[in-house]
Amino acid sequence: MAEIGVIILAAGQGTRMKSDLPKVLHRIGGKPLFLYVLETAKLLQPRRVAIVIGHGADAVRHAYSGAEVTWVTQEKQLGTGHAVLSAKHNFAEFPGDLLILSGDVPLISEPTLRTMVARHREEKAAMTLMTAVLAEPRGYGRILRDGQGAIKATVEEKDATEEQRRIQEVNAGAYVAQRDFLFKTLEQVKNDNRQGEYYLPDIVGIGLGDGRKITTVEVGDPREMMGINTREELARMEKTLRERINKRWMDAGVTLKDPDTTYIEDGVTIGRDTIIGPNTQLCGRTIVGERCQIDGSAYVMDSEIGSEVHLLFSVVLMSSRVEQGARIGPFAHLRPGTSLAANVHIGNFVETKEAKIGEGTKANHLTYLGDCTIGRDSNIGAGTITCNYDGFAKYKTQIGDRVQVGSDTTLVAPVCLGDDTYVATASTVRHDVPAGALVYNERQERVREGWTEKKRNKMKGTKK
Ligand code: UD1
Ligand code: CA
């Protein structure tokens, strides 16, 4: 494909979103809207990409860290035509055609864009615009055609007559244009319309009036050109995207027991023969291995999960790493910095944070493991707590290999339990324990026979 430049319009506030956030920063599939457009545009290997920003410009700019785009500021949002014009100087000597996309139309696909560019070039058109036929065209600009079906002009919904509003063919908001035609014609656009804005698609009527050739390409699947102007549309788009992502993973060999309640964000990858139960959210940069089983109600963010891992019902994993064969849950919470080696078991009501746990170690019940490293084949009894915080600073706990920590143990960090140590149940460990040692707290157990009955009798006298 010959040289192409891209202009992405992302300066608008998105009034209809009723939000403090610029519209293009609203997210679907966990990713800001305009990044979808940018990533798709980049697949065409454009020579230059300019993004027009204005409302919340800094925030939008910070949402993308790549270097290969030019940010253009449109000080006042006077309309889409004005927005494109503000990028004029960035394409002053640009040799190719320009592709113009909206930052709020995230699902537009690469093949669709390629088709549009190819048609534009075949037809040697001055401009080509993408259209779609919608059952519910409300909110979009309409395409006006003459008796022969040739395009005459476009009209925005707000400026349209009743009759025009019944037209179902709409302007999809994606265009390819010859550079000179585009910028010259934009200079002639006026803002004498209901919104007082300079409309980019007005150049269709002007161009045709000047005898220039304008073509249209109808998009195959109208869902991909849906724009987002309201929260309702955002939710609908999220659903469309989710269906697309879920289908992709099912096609790749992942079982989703209930795709309707499975939420897999755009940046996630999943290995084949993994089985995912209902109400699962896989977010951020999460990687799930092969043959894993996720029972359901799992929330996994930015985590790396090896193969054959079993996440039992209702677990939360945040920025954690879990190796092959580990078993987690039900009701477990792995907080950032958790790293579990192969075959570790983390059971009900266990919380971990900055915890490195060695192969085969188990912490099966009611435990807090924070700021600690634990060796392999150790067993952490029910109710064990690493006391890592004294109200001022955090301290580390170190536990060796093959350590037996009895139930109801408090490990007062900083503290180190050597390999093969044995902690008696209900111990408070404040000092390092050398390898192979037993540690217990001196405490006498006393039994008073008949105590309960005596107590009850005594209490009877006092009770009304
Ligand atoms: C626009 C089209 C409409 C089309 C629809 C398709 C115009 C006038 N209308 O309408 O025909 O059916 O898209 O989705 O173009 N923007 C700026 N600066 C501005 C104004 C807008 O950068 O001054 C950006 C917005 O951030 C947005 C894009 O341009 O990303 C489209 O603007 P929006 O206001 O959403 O236009 P629509 O009313 O949807
Ligand atoms: Ca829009």
PDB file of C-alpha atoms in Angstrom, residues 17 40 49 87 138 158 205 237 242 271 274 289 312 323 333 372 386 431 458:
ATOM      1  CA  MET A  17     -21.091  11.089  28.249  1.00  0.00           C
ATOM      2  CA  THR A  40      -5.773  -0.546  14.093  1.00  0.00           C
ATOM      3  CA  VAL A  49      -0.002   9.556  12.517  1.00  0.00           C
ATOM      4  CA  ALA A  87      -3.465  19.095  11.623  1.00  0.00           C
ATOM      5  CA  ARG A 138     -30.350   7.949  15.188  1.00  0.00           C
ATOM      6  CA  LYS A 158     -29.521  17.875  14.218  1.00  0.00           C
ATOM      7  CA  GLY A 205     -21.256  18.591  -0.824  1.00  0.00           C
ATOM      8  CA  MET A 237     -19.810  -1.579  22.650  1.00  0.00           C
ATOM      9  CA  ARG A 242     -16.531  -8.961  24.707  1.00  0.00           C
ATOM     10  CA  GLY A 271      -3.660 -21.302  26.685  1.00  0.00           C
ATOM     11  CA  THR A 274      -8.216 -24.044  29.791  1.00  0.00           C
ATOM     12  CA  GLY A 289      -1.454 -21.127  30.711  1.00  0.00           C
ATOM     13  CA  LEU A 312     -11.190 -22.604  42.795  1.00  0.00           C
ATOM     14  CA  GLU A 323       3.455 -21.609  38.460  1.00  0.00           C
ATOM     15  CA  HIS A 333      -6.674 -13.196  47.839  1.00  0.00           C
ATOM     16  CA  CYS A 372       7.809 -13.272  53.293  1.00  0.00           C
ATOM     17  CA  THR A 386       3.040 -13.007  59.577  1.00  0.00           C
ATOM     18  CA  HIS A 431      13.365 -14.730  67.437  1.00  0.00           C
ATOM     19  CA  LYS A 458     -22.978 -19.016  91.027  1.00  0.00           C
TER      20      LYS A 458
END
